[in-house]
PDB file of C-alpha atoms in Angstrom:
ATOM      1  CA  MET A 206       0.000   0.000   0.000  1.00  0.00           C
ATOM      2  CA  GLU A 207       1.450   3.360  -1.106  1.00  0.00           C
ATOM      3  CA  LEU A 208       1.696   5.964   1.634  1.00  0.00           C
ATOM      4  CA  PHE A 209       0.555   8.727  -0.713  1.00  0.00           C
ATOM      5  CA  ASP A 210      -1.998   7.637  -3.292  1.00  0.00           C
ATOM      6  CA  LYS A 211      -1.146   9.473  -6.521  1.00  0.00           C
ATOM      7  CA  THR A 212      -4.759   9.422  -7.731  1.00  0.00           C
ATOM      8  CA  ILE A 213      -5.914  11.211  -4.573  1.00  0.00           C
ATOM      9  CA  LEU A 214      -3.039  13.703  -4.753  1.00  0.00           C
ATOM     10  CA  LEU A 215      -3.885  14.487  -8.377  1.00  0.00           C
ATOM     11  CA  LYS A 216      -7.514  15.176  -7.447  1.00  0.00           C
ATOM     12  CA  ILE A 217      -6.367  17.473  -4.625  1.00  0.00           C
ATOM     13  CA  GLU A 218      -4.069  19.326  -7.015  1.00  0.00           C
ATOM     14  CA  GLU A 219      -6.863  19.749  -9.565  1.00  0.00           C
ATOM     15  CA  GLU A 220      -9.202  21.121  -6.896  1.00  0.00           C
ATOM     16  CA  LEU A 221      -6.558  23.574  -5.663  1.00  0.00           C
ATOM     17  CA  ASN A 222      -5.998  24.788  -9.218  1.00  0.00           C
ATOM     18  CA  ARG A 223      -9.746  25.244  -9.607  1.00  0.00           C
ATOM     19  CA  GLN A 224      -9.902  27.441  -6.511  1.00  0.00           C
ATOM     20  CA  VAL A 225      -6.980  29.680  -7.588  1.00  0.00           C
ATOM     21  CA  ASN A 226      -7.665  29.830 -11.301  1.00  0.00           C
ATOM     22  CA  LYS A 227      -7.288  33.510 -12.249  1.00  0.00           C
ATOM     23  CA  GLU A 228      -4.394  35.284 -13.924  1.00  0.00           C
ATOM     24  CA  GLY A 229      -2.503  38.425 -12.916  1.00  0.00           C
ATOM     25  CA  LYS A 230       0.298  39.385 -10.547  1.00  0.00           C
ATOM     26  CA  LEU A 231      -1.734  38.877  -7.361  1.00  0.00           C
ATOM     27  CA  TYR A 232      -2.709  35.334  -8.345  1.00  0.00           C
ATOM     28  CA  GLU A 233       0.833  34.583  -9.520  1.00  0.00           C
ATOM     29  CA  ALA A 234       2.087  35.625  -6.082  1.00  0.00           C
ATOM     30  CA  SER A 235      -0.579  33.486  -4.404  1.00  0.00           C
ATOM     31  CA  LYS A 236       0.430  30.451  -6.462  1.00  0.00           C
ATOM     32  CA  HIS A 237       4.191  30.998  -6.034  1.00  0.00           C
ATOM     33  CA  LEU A 238       4.462  29.025  -2.797  1.00  0.00           C
ATOM     34  CA  LEU A 239       1.174  27.123  -3.031  1.00  0.00           C
ATOM     35  CA  PHE A 240       2.446  25.134  -6.014  1.00  0.00           C
ATOM     36  CA  ALA A 241       6.117  24.959  -4.991  1.00  0.00           C
ATOM     37  CA  GLY A 242       6.029  21.302  -3.979  1.00  0.00           C
ATOM     38  CA  GLY A 243       4.102  21.147  -0.707  1.00  0.00           C
ATOM     39  CA  LYS A 244       3.271  17.712   0.717  1.00  0.00           C
ATOM     40  CA  ARG A 245      -0.533  18.319   0.639  1.00  0.00           C
ATOM     41  CA  ILE A 246      -0.673  16.368   3.889  1.00  0.00           C
ATOM     42  CA  ARG A 247      -3.605  18.417   5.220  1.00  0.00           C
ATOM     43  CA  PRO A 248      -6.147  17.796   2.448  1.00  0.00           C
ATOM     44  CA  TYR A 249      -4.770  14.262   2.123  1.00  0.00           C
ATOM     45  CA  LEU A 250      -5.603  13.661   5.797  1.00  0.00           C
ATOM     46  CA  SER A 251      -9.143  14.907   5.117  1.00  0.00           C
ATOM     47  CA  VAL A 252      -9.548  12.358   2.347  1.00  0.00           C
ATOM     48  CA  LEU A 253      -8.017   9.473   4.356  1.00  0.00           C
ATOM     49  CA  THR A 254     -10.313  10.266   7.288  1.00  0.00           C
ATOM     50  CA  TYR A 255     -13.323  10.373   4.968  1.00  0.00           C
ATOM     51  CA  LEU A 256     -12.318   6.995   3.482  1.00  0.00           C
ATOM     52  CA  LEU A 257     -12.605   5.368   6.907  1.00  0.00           C
ATOM     53  CA  LYS A 258     -16.399   5.434   6.438  1.00  0.00           C
ATOM     54  CA  LYS A 259     -17.253   6.490   2.857  1.00  0.00           C
ATOM     55  CA  ASP A 260     -15.899   6.104  -0.685  1.00  0.00           C
ATOM     56  CA  ASP A 261     -16.959   9.063  -2.888  1.00  0.00           C
ATOM     57  CA  ILE A 262     -13.999  11.376  -2.238  1.00  0.00           C
ATOM     58  CA  ASP A 263     -15.215  14.022  -4.708  1.00  0.00           C
ATOM     59  CA  GLU A 264     -17.584  15.424  -2.071  1.00  0.00           C
ATOM     60  CA  VAL A 265     -14.766  16.008   0.448  1.00  0.00           C
ATOM     61  CA  LEU A 266     -12.225  17.633  -1.908  1.00  0.00           C
ATOM     62  CA  THR A 267     -13.552  21.216  -1.832  1.00  0.00           C
ATOM     63  CA  PRO A 268     -13.691  21.577   1.966  1.00  0.00           C
ATOM     64  CA  ALA A 269     -10.409  19.630   2.228  1.00  0.00           C
ATOM     65  CA  VAL A 270      -8.445  22.134   0.142  1.00  0.00           C
ATOM     66  CA  SER A 271      -9.822  25.057   2.165  1.00  0.00           C
ATOM     67  CA  VAL A 272      -7.324  24.186   4.906  1.00  0.00           C
ATOM     68  CA  GLU A 273      -4.459  23.964   2.397  1.00  0.00           C
ATOM     69  CA  LEU A 274      -5.327  27.480   1.223  1.00  0.00           C
ATOM     70  CA  ILE A 275      -5.235  28.760   4.815  1.00  0.00           C
ATOM     71  CA  HIS A 276      -1.932  26.949   5.343  1.00  0.00           C
ATOM     72  CA  GLY A 277      -0.571  28.669   2.226  1.00  0.00           C
ATOM     73  CA  TYR A 278      -1.697  32.056   3.521  1.00  0.00           C
ATOM     74  CA  SER A 279      -0.089  31.447   6.916  1.00  0.00           C
ATOM     75  CA  LEU A 280       3.256  30.494   5.331  1.00  0.00           C
ATOM     76  CA  ILE A 281       3.394  33.677   3.240  1.00  0.00           C
ATOM     77  CA  HIS A 282       2.710  35.834   6.292  1.00  0.00           C
ATOM     78  CA  ASP A 283       5.087  33.781   8.495  1.00  0.00           C
ATOM     79  CA  ASP A 284       7.909  34.384   6.032  1.00  0.00           C
ATOM     80  CA  ILE A 285       7.269  38.126   6.134  1.00  0.00           C
ATOM     81  CA  MET A 286       7.192  38.176   9.957  1.00  0.00           C
ATOM     82  CA  ASP A 287      10.351  36.047  10.225  1.00  0.00           C
ATOM     83  CA  ASN A 288      12.059  37.885   7.355  1.00  0.00           C
ATOM     84  CA  ASP A 289      12.830  34.524   5.712  1.00  0.00           C
ATOM     85  CA  SER A 290      14.223  34.667   2.201  1.00  0.00           C
ATOM     86  CA  GLU A 291      13.790  31.008   1.235  1.00  0.00           C
ATOM     87  CA  ARG A 292      11.175  28.256   1.597  1.00  0.00           C
ATOM     88  CA  ARG A 293      10.937  24.891  -0.170  1.00  0.00           C
ATOM     89  CA  GLY A 294      14.143  25.775  -1.972  1.00  0.00           C
ATOM     90  CA  LYS A 295      12.613  28.868  -3.603  1.00  0.00           C
ATOM     91  CA  PRO A 296      12.739  32.591  -2.809  1.00  0.00           C
ATOM     92  CA  THR A 297       9.811  33.528  -0.560  1.00  0.00           C
ATOM     93  CA  VAL A 298       6.825  35.439  -1.932  1.00  0.00           C
ATOM     94  CA  HIS A 299       7.777  38.811  -0.420  1.00  0.00           C
ATOM     95  CA  ILE A 300      11.303  38.506  -1.837  1.00  0.00           C
ATOM     96  CA  VAL A 301       9.968  37.941  -5.369  1.00  0.00           C
ATOM     97  CA  TYR A 302       6.892  40.197  -5.366  1.00  0.00           C
ATOM     98  CA  GLY A 303       7.550  42.654  -2.519  1.00  0.00           C
ATOM     99  CA  GLU A 304       5.848  42.829   0.865  1.00  0.00           C
ATOM    100  CA  PRO A 305       2.622  44.657  -0.131  1.00  0.00           C
ATOM    101  CA  ILE A 306       1.721  42.092  -2.828  1.00  0.00           C
ATOM    102  CA  ALA A 307       2.833  39.213  -0.556  1.00  0.00           C
ATOM    103  CA  ILE A 308       0.492  40.401   2.208  1.00  0.00           C
ATOM    104  CA  LEU A 309      -2.365  40.636  -0.302  1.00  0.00           C
ATOM    105  CA  ALA A 310      -1.486  37.213  -1.734  1.00  0.00           C
ATOM    106  CA  GLY A 311      -1.771  35.711   1.738  1.00  0.00           C
ATOM    107  CA  ASP A 312      -5.039  37.548   2.359  1.00  0.00           C
ATOM    108  CA  LEU A 313      -6.369  36.258  -0.970  1.00  0.00           C
ATOM    109  CA  LEU A 314      -5.601  32.613  -0.126  1.00  0.00           C
ATOM    110  CA  ASN A 315      -7.296  33.032   3.254  1.00  0.00           C
ATOM    111  CA  THR A 316     -10.402  34.471   1.593  1.00  0.00           C
ATOM    112  CA  LEU A 317     -10.429  31.798  -1.114  1.00  0.00           C
ATOM    113  CA  ALA A 318     -10.513  29.149   1.623  1.00  0.00           C
ATOM    114  CA  PHE A 319     -13.856  30.424   2.879  1.00  0.00           C
ATOM    115  CA  ASN A 320     -15.027  30.908  -0.695  1.00  0.00           C
ATOM    116  CA  ALA A 321     -14.370  27.190  -1.267  1.00  0.00           C
ATOM    117  CA  ILE A 322     -16.559  26.275   1.718  1.00  0.00           C
ATOM    118  CA  SER A 323     -19.330  28.522   0.335  1.00  0.00           C
ATOM    119  CA  GLN A 324     -19.419  26.337  -2.798  1.00  0.00           C
ATOM    120  CA  MET A 325     -20.589  23.259  -0.855  1.00  0.00           C
ATOM    121  CA  GLU A 326     -24.061  21.966  -1.685  1.00  0.00           C
ATOM    122  CA  ASN A 327     -24.837  20.528   1.746  1.00  0.00           C
ATOM    123  CA  LEU A 328     -25.469  23.710   3.735  1.00  0.00           C
ATOM    124  CA  GLU A 329     -25.658  21.969   7.113  1.00  0.00           C
ATOM    125  CA  LYS A 330     -22.222  20.437   6.651  1.00  0.00           C
ATOM    126  CA  ALA A 331     -20.894  23.686   5.158  1.00  0.00           C
ATOM    127  CA  HIS A 332     -21.928  25.491   8.347  1.00  0.00           C
ATOM    128  CA  GLU A 333     -20.218  22.884  10.535  1.00  0.00           C
ATOM    129  CA  ILE A 334     -17.034  23.089   8.449  1.00  0.00           C
ATOM    130  CA  LEU A 335     -17.152  26.887   8.538  1.00  0.00           C
ATOM    131  CA  LYS A 336     -17.076  26.661  12.343  1.00  0.00           C
ATOM    132  CA  ILE A 337     -14.148  24.187  12.251  1.00  0.00           C
ATOM    133  CA  VAL A 338     -12.080  26.278   9.828  1.00  0.00           C
ATOM    134  CA  SER A 339     -12.857  29.601  11.541  1.00  0.00           C
ATOM    135  CA  LYS A 340     -11.847  28.190  14.928  1.00  0.00           C
ATOM    136  CA  ALA A 341      -8.625  26.775  13.453  1.00  0.00           C
ATOM    137  CA  SER A 342      -7.782  30.106  11.791  1.00  0.00           C
ATOM    138  CA  VAL A 343      -8.135  31.947  15.103  1.00  0.00           C
ATOM    139  CA  LYS A 344      -5.885  29.387  16.812  1.00  0.00           C
ATOM    140  CA  VAL A 345      -3.207  29.731  14.119  1.00  0.00           C
ATOM    141  CA  CYS A 346      -3.062  33.500  14.681  1.00  0.00           C
ATOM    142  CA  GLU A 347      -2.928  33.038  18.458  1.00  0.00           C
ATOM    143  CA  GLY A 348      -0.206  30.408  18.152  1.00  0.00           C
ATOM    144  CA  GLN A 349       1.925  32.525  15.833  1.00  0.00           C
ATOM    145  CA  ALA A 350       1.618  35.523  18.174  1.00  0.00           C
ATOM    146  CA  THR A 351       2.655  33.381  21.154  1.00  0.00           C
ATOM    147  CA  ASP A 352       5.606  31.961  19.210  1.00  0.00           C
ATOM    148  CA  MET A 353       6.868  35.490  18.498  1.00  0.00           C
ATOM    149  CA  GLU A 354       6.307  36.530  22.124  1.00  0.00           C
ATOM    150  CA  PHE A 355       8.441  33.568  23.244  1.00  0.00           C
ATOM    151  CA  GLU A 356      11.379  34.956  21.253  1.00  0.00           C
ATOM    152  CA  GLU A 357      11.171  38.356  22.950  1.00  0.00           C
ATOM    153  CA  ARG A 358      10.187  37.700  26.550  1.00  0.00           C
ATOM    154  CA  GLU A 359      12.796  37.363  29.283  1.00  0.00           C
ATOM    155  CA  VAL A 360      11.055  34.565  31.204  1.00  0.00           C
ATOM    156  CA  ILE A 361      11.768  31.231  29.542  1.00  0.00           C
ATOM    157  CA  PRO A 362       8.538  29.490  28.455  1.00  0.00           C
ATOM    158  CA  THR A 363       7.606  26.215  30.144  1.00  0.00           C
ATOM    159  CA  ILE A 364       7.288  22.952  28.225  1.00  0.00           C
ATOM    160  CA  ASP A 365       3.505  23.122  28.785  1.00  0.00           C
ATOM    161  CA  GLU A 366       3.393  26.609  27.262  1.00  0.00           C
ATOM    162  CA  TYR A 367       5.330  25.299  24.278  1.00  0.00           C
ATOM    163  CA  PHE A 368       2.855  22.452  23.741  1.00  0.00           C
ATOM    164  CA  ASP A 369      -0.068  24.871  23.974  1.00  0.00           C
ATOM    165  CA  MET A 370       1.598  27.137  21.406  1.00  0.00           C
ATOM    166  CA  ILE A 371       2.259  24.390  18.840  1.00  0.00           C
ATOM    167  CA  SER A 372      -1.239  22.936  19.339  1.00  0.00           C
ATOM    168  CA  LYS A 373      -2.483  26.250  17.952  1.00  0.00           C
ATOM    169  CA  LYS A 374       0.205  27.307  15.488  1.00  0.00           C
ATOM    170  CA  THR A 375       0.610  23.902  13.807  1.00  0.00           C
ATOM    171  CA  GLY A 376      -1.820  21.457  15.395  1.00  0.00           C
ATOM    172  CA  ALA A 377      -4.950  23.453  14.559  1.00  0.00           C
ATOM    173  CA  LEU A 378      -4.373  23.021  10.812  1.00  0.00           C
ATOM    174  CA  ILE A 379      -3.839  19.280  11.263  1.00  0.00           C
ATOM    175  CA  VAL A 380      -6.898  18.716  13.463  1.00  0.00           C
ATOM    176  CA  ALA A 381      -9.181  20.821  11.210  1.00  0.00           C
ATOM    177  CA  PRO A 382      -8.800  18.813   7.967  1.00  0.00           C
ATOM    178  CA  ILE A 383      -9.213  15.541   9.850  1.00  0.00           C
ATOM    179  CA  GLU A 384     -12.340  16.895  11.512  1.00  0.00           C
ATOM    180  CA  ILE A 385     -13.589  17.987   8.077  1.00  0.00           C
ATOM    181  CA  GLY A 386     -13.198  14.417   6.832  1.00  0.00           C
ATOM    182  CA  ALA A 387     -15.115  13.193   9.872  1.00  0.00           C
ATOM    183  CA  VAL A 388     -17.991  15.623   9.260  1.00  0.00           C
ATOM    184  CA  MET A 389     -18.227  14.767   5.560  1.00  0.00           C
ATOM    185  CA  ALA A 390     -18.256  11.010   6.315  1.00  0.00           C
ATOM    186  CA  ASP A 391     -20.888  11.285   9.086  1.00  0.00           C
ATOM    187  CA  PHE A 392     -18.739  10.000  11.958  1.00  0.00           C
ATOM    188  CA  THR A 393     -20.406   9.216  15.268  1.00  0.00           C
ATOM    189  CA  GLU A 394     -19.488  11.397  18.248  1.00  0.00           C
ATOM    190  CA  GLU A 395     -17.207   8.641  19.579  1.00  0.00           C
ATOM    191  CA  GLU A 396     -15.464   8.245  16.216  1.00  0.00           C
ATOM    192  CA  ARG A 397     -15.011  11.993  15.833  1.00  0.00           C
ATOM    193  CA  LYS A 398     -13.512  12.296  19.313  1.00  0.00           C
ATOM    194  CA  ALA A 399     -11.084   9.420  18.635  1.00  0.00           C
ATOM    195  CA  ILE A 400      -9.919  10.795  15.280  1.00  0.00           C
ATOM    196  CA  CYS A 401      -9.399  14.255  16.793  1.00  0.00           C
ATOM    197  CA  GLU A 402      -7.190  12.749  19.529  1.00  0.00           C
ATOM    198  CA  TYR A 403      -5.172  11.071  16.770  1.00  0.00           C
ATOM    199  CA  ALA A 404      -4.972  14.421  14.974  1.00  0.00           C
ATOM    200  CA  LYS A 405      -3.782  16.331  18.058  1.00  0.00           C
ATOM    201  CA  ARG A 406      -0.871  13.945  18.485  1.00  0.00           C
ATOM    202  CA  ILE A 407       0.299  13.930  14.893  1.00  0.00           C
ATOM    203  CA  GLY A 408      -0.071  17.721  14.833  1.00  0.00           C
ATOM    204  CA  MET A 409       2.322  17.888  17.774  1.00  0.00           C
ATOM    205  CA  THR A 410       4.822  15.479  16.223  1.00  0.00           C
ATOM    206  CA  PHE A 411       4.638  17.349  12.908  1.00  0.00           C
ATOM    207  CA  GLN A 412       5.886  20.571  14.520  1.00  0.00           C
ATOM    208  CA  ILE A 413       8.502  18.866  16.682  1.00  0.00           C
ATOM    209  CA  GLN A 414       9.908  17.027  13.657  1.00  0.00           C
ATOM    210  CA  ASP A 415      10.023  20.328  11.746  1.00  0.00           C
ATOM    211  CA  ASP A 416      12.069  21.765  14.613  1.00  0.00           C
ATOM    212  CA  VAL A 417      14.352  18.711  14.673  1.00  0.00           C
ATOM    213  CA  LEU A 418      14.926  18.931  10.921  1.00  0.00           C
ATOM    214  CA  ASP A 419      15.921  22.578  11.289  1.00  0.00           C
ATOM    215  CA  LEU A 420      18.824  21.329  13.400  1.00  0.00           C
ATOM    216  CA  ILE A 421      19.877  18.099  11.717  1.00  0.00           C
ATOM    217  CA  GLY A 422      18.201  18.145   8.293  1.00  0.00           C
ATOM    218  CA  ASP A 423      19.782  18.703   4.900  1.00  0.00           C
ATOM    219  CA  LYS A 424      19.549  22.295   3.623  1.00  0.00           C
ATOM    220  CA  ASN A 425      18.628  21.216   0.092  1.00  0.00           C
ATOM    221  CA  THR A 426      16.003  18.778   1.358  1.00  0.00           C
ATOM    222  CA  ILE A 427      14.283  21.039   3.907  1.00  0.00           C
ATOM    223  CA  GLY A 428      14.557  24.064   1.608  1.00  0.00           C
ATOM    224  CA  LYS A 429      16.033  26.507   4.143  1.00  0.00           C
ATOM    225  CA  PRO A 430      19.330  27.024   5.999  1.00  0.00           C
ATOM    226  CA  VAL A 431      19.992  24.498   8.789  1.00  0.00           C
ATOM    227  CA  GLY A 432      19.995  26.145  12.224  1.00  0.00           C
ATOM    228  CA  SER A 433      17.842  29.102  11.187  1.00  0.00           C
ATOM    229  CA  ASP A 434      15.648  28.589  14.282  1.00  0.00           C
ATOM    230  CA  ILE A 435      18.719  29.126  16.490  1.00  0.00           C
ATOM    231  CA  VAL A 436      19.593  32.366  14.712  1.00  0.00           C
ATOM    232  CA  GLU A 437      15.977  33.541  15.063  1.00  0.00           C
ATOM    233  CA  GLY A 438      15.909  32.604  18.767  1.00  0.00           C
ATOM    234  CA  LYS A 439      13.009  30.142  18.423  1.00  0.00           C
ATOM    235  CA  LYS A 440      12.033  28.521  21.720  1.00  0.00           C
ATOM    236  CA  THR A 441      11.617  24.969  20.406  1.00  0.00           C
ATOM    237  CA  ILE A 442      11.159  22.001  22.707  1.00  0.00           C
ATOM    238  CA  MET A 443      14.857  21.157  22.302  1.00  0.00           C
ATOM    239  CA  VAL A 444      15.905  24.663  23.306  1.00  0.00           C
ATOM    240  CA  LEU A 445      13.603  24.648  26.347  1.00  0.00           C
ATOM    241  CA  HIS A 446      14.856  21.215  27.420  1.00  0.00           C
ATOM    242  CA  ALA A 447      18.476  22.310  26.976  1.00  0.00           C
ATOM    243  CA  LEU A 448      17.947  25.446  29.053  1.00  0.00           C
ATOM    244  CA  GLN A 449      16.587  23.251  31.850  1.00  0.00           C
ATOM    245  CA  THR A 450      19.338  20.609  31.688  1.00  0.00           C
ATOM    246  CA  LEU A 451      22.607  22.121  30.416  1.00  0.00           C
ATOM    247  CA  PRO A 452      25.334  22.835  32.998  1.00  0.00           C
ATOM    248  CA  GLU A 453      25.462  26.570  33.758  1.00  0.00           C
ATOM    249  CA  PRO A 454      28.625  27.414  31.718  1.00  0.00           C
ATOM    250  CA  GLU A 455      27.255  25.625  28.629  1.00  0.00           C
ATOM    251  CA  LYS A 456      23.844  27.196  29.162  1.00  0.00           C
ATOM    252  CA  GLN A 457      25.348  30.700  29.190  1.00  0.00           C
ATOM    253  CA  ARG A 458      27.372  29.926  26.064  1.00  0.00           C
ATOM    254  CA  PHE A 459      24.250  28.574  24.347  1.00  0.00           C
ATOM    255  CA  LEU A 460      22.262  31.698  25.271  1.00  0.00           C
ATOM    256  CA  LYS A 461      24.940  33.891  23.666  1.00  0.00           C
ATOM    257  CA  ILE A 462      24.417  32.091  20.346  1.00  0.00           C
ATOM    258  CA  LEU A 463      20.608  31.738  20.544  1.00  0.00           C
ATOM    259  CA  GLY A 464      18.923  34.627  18.740  1.00  0.00           C
ATOM    260  CA  ASN A 465      22.232  36.122  17.588  1.00  0.00           C
ATOM    261  CA  SER A 466      21.714  37.194  13.978  1.00  0.00           C
ATOM    262  CA  ASN A 467      25.486  37.543  13.597  1.00  0.00           C
ATOM    263  CA  ALA A 468      26.244  33.989  14.761  1.00  0.00           C
ATOM    264  CA  THR A 469      28.840  32.255  12.586  1.00  0.00           C
ATOM    265  CA  ASP A 470      28.332  28.849  10.993  1.00  0.00           C
ATOM    266  CA  GLU A 471      30.750  27.412  13.569  1.00  0.00           C
ATOM    267  CA  GLU A 472      28.766  28.892  16.457  1.00  0.00           C
ATOM    268  CA  ILE A 473      25.506  27.522  15.052  1.00  0.00           C
ATOM    269  CA  LYS A 474      27.152  24.101  14.714  1.00  0.00           C
ATOM    270  CA  GLU A 475      28.371  24.384  18.326  1.00  0.00           C
ATOM    271  CA  ALA A 476      24.855  25.198  19.537  1.00  0.00           C
ATOM    272  CA  ILE A 477      23.396  22.240  17.634  1.00  0.00           C
ATOM    273  CA  GLU A 478      25.965  19.917  19.230  1.00  0.00           C
ATOM    274  CA  MET A 479      24.916  21.167  22.682  1.00  0.00           C
ATOM    275  CA  LEU A 480      21.325  20.272  21.784  1.00  0.00           C
ATOM    276  CA  GLY A 481      22.204  16.589  21.117  1.00  0.00           C
ATOM    277  CA  PRO A 482      20.583  15.135  24.285  1.00  0.00           C
ATOM    278  CA  SER A 483      17.594  17.462  23.841  1.00  0.00           C
ATOM    279  CA  ILE A 484      17.071  16.207  20.282  1.00  0.00           C
ATOM    280  CA  ASN A 485      16.903  12.649  21.671  1.00  0.00           C
ATOM    281  CA  TYR A 486      14.410  13.868  24.291  1.00  0.00           C
ATOM    282  CA  ALA A 487      12.221  15.324  21.515  1.00  0.00           C
ATOM    283  CA  LYS A 488      12.430  12.103  19.507  1.00  0.00           C
ATOM    284  CA  ASP A 489      11.255  10.090  22.533  1.00  0.00           C
ATOM    285  CA  ILE A 490       8.238  12.381  22.921  1.00  0.00           C
ATOM    286  CA  MET A 491       7.383  11.906  19.252  1.00  0.00           C
ATOM    287  CA  LYS A 492       7.624   8.108  19.491  1.00  0.00           C
ATOM    288  CA  THR A 493       5.262   8.034  22.491  1.00  0.00           C
ATOM    289  CA  ALA A 494       2.787  10.407  20.815  1.00  0.00           C
ATOM    290  CA  THR A 495       2.815   8.293  17.623  1.00  0.00           C
ATOM    291  CA  ILE A 496       1.999   5.121  19.566  1.00  0.00           C
ATOM    292  CA  GLU A 497      -0.879   6.958  21.287  1.00  0.00           C
ATOM    293  CA  ALA A 498      -2.135   8.350  17.960  1.00  0.00           C
ATOM    294  CA  LYS A 499      -2.277   4.874  16.420  1.00  0.00           C
ATOM    295  CA  ASP A 500      -4.081   3.516  19.483  1.00  0.00           C
ATOM    296  CA  TYR A 501      -6.912   5.995  18.929  1.00  0.00           C
ATOM    297  CA  LEU A 502      -7.436   4.579  15.426  1.00  0.00           C
ATOM    298  CA  LYS A 503      -8.237   1.105  16.721  1.00  0.00           C
ATOM    299  CA  ILE A 504     -11.998   1.727  16.734  1.00  0.00           C
ATOM    300  CA  PHE A 505     -11.873   1.909  12.922  1.00  0.00           C
ATOM    301  CA  ASP A 506     -11.625  -0.884  10.350  1.00  0.00           C
ATOM    302  CA  GLU A 507      -8.138  -2.428  10.463  1.00  0.00           C
ATOM    303  CA  GLU A 508      -7.541  -2.253   6.722  1.00  0.00           C
ATOM    304  CA  LYS A 509      -8.979   1.239   6.211  1.00  0.00           C
ATOM    305  CA  ARG A 510      -6.950   2.788   9.027  1.00  0.00           C
ATOM    306  CA  LYS A 511      -3.570   1.550   7.744  1.00  0.00           C
ATOM    307  CA  ARG A 512      -2.745   4.657   5.732  1.00  0.00           C
ATOM    308  CA  LEU A 513      -3.455   6.914   8.706  1.00  0.00           C
ATOM    309  CA  GLU A 514      -1.239   4.710  10.876  1.00  0.00           C
ATOM    310  CA  ASN A 515       1.498   4.942   8.251  1.00  0.00           C
ATOM    311  CA  ILE A 516       1.101   8.738   8.052  1.00  0.00           C
ATOM    312  CA  ALA A 517       1.706   8.947  11.805  1.00  0.00           C
ATOM    313  CA  GLU A 518       4.953   7.005  11.351  1.00  0.00           C
ATOM    314  CA  PHE A 519       5.937   9.006   8.259  1.00  0.00           C
ATOM    315  CA  ILE A 520       5.643  12.327  10.129  1.00  0.00           C
ATOM    316  CA  ILE A 521       8.393  11.440  12.612  1.00  0.00           C
ATOM    317  CA  GLU A 522      10.606   9.703  10.035  1.00  0.00           C
ATOM    318  CA  ARG A 523      10.381  12.282   7.221  1.00  0.00           C
ATOM    319  CA  VAL A 524      13.446  14.216   6.126  1.00  0.00           C
ATOM    320  CA  PHE A 525      11.615  17.189   4.562  1.00  0.00           C
TER     321      PHE A 525
END
């Protein structure tokens, strides 16, 4: 069984193209990152969830891509806020088109997401999905704001605060598409609760693995400079764990490098080496969360849940 079904991915791509089908500079800017090789894991999760109970995936495609459009909007705005010049191996939207157009391109994708939901024929389900997507969008904004506050505040965030932040910034846009699939396939309340618990855990591991890859990934594979989170002063779970466990002299040395925009490649490498035990700590958390996520799937058909189980494993093993 293929992890990513090419037929499903093609249908997702066609639906995305249908939703962003106009010409002109604004639409070019909107498509720049959207079609730069993303994994499409969010709409794909919608479809896989739907397939646990139903077969006609055409009815889930439009609401499924709404979350991918919101994800695209959030990436454009994130890159502006973080002043990143590269994503997925390409120059970021604001570098190519300038900040004003990039902001509008993000706004457009966000609006097109809700426009997609408005196209649904089943108004009752459209209303339920509107609530899911709106709630997720609010959480993403809250999570991003908290993430930026972490970089600036003097008091070091707790591990619990970190988990709350990533549950909003990243987890919300993993839970939402899975919940959309559940709504479209008429899940029972018990089934919906179970699949959302699965989603919360893979949303957490998705962000942690992103943070791990920033430290030990390959620049060409992850599409951005390795160690950029250290330069930006990101309070990832590895950084928080290190600040709690490093001996005082090493901790002070690490803090001098963290958030230093003038840090040399050697200093970044030194900081990453200090994070070695903390990277292992993060990997252990991901393994436990993945086991828990798969346990929540056990109420579904054994054969139909396999792809979702494999996705959970893929998230913590991926290299991009």
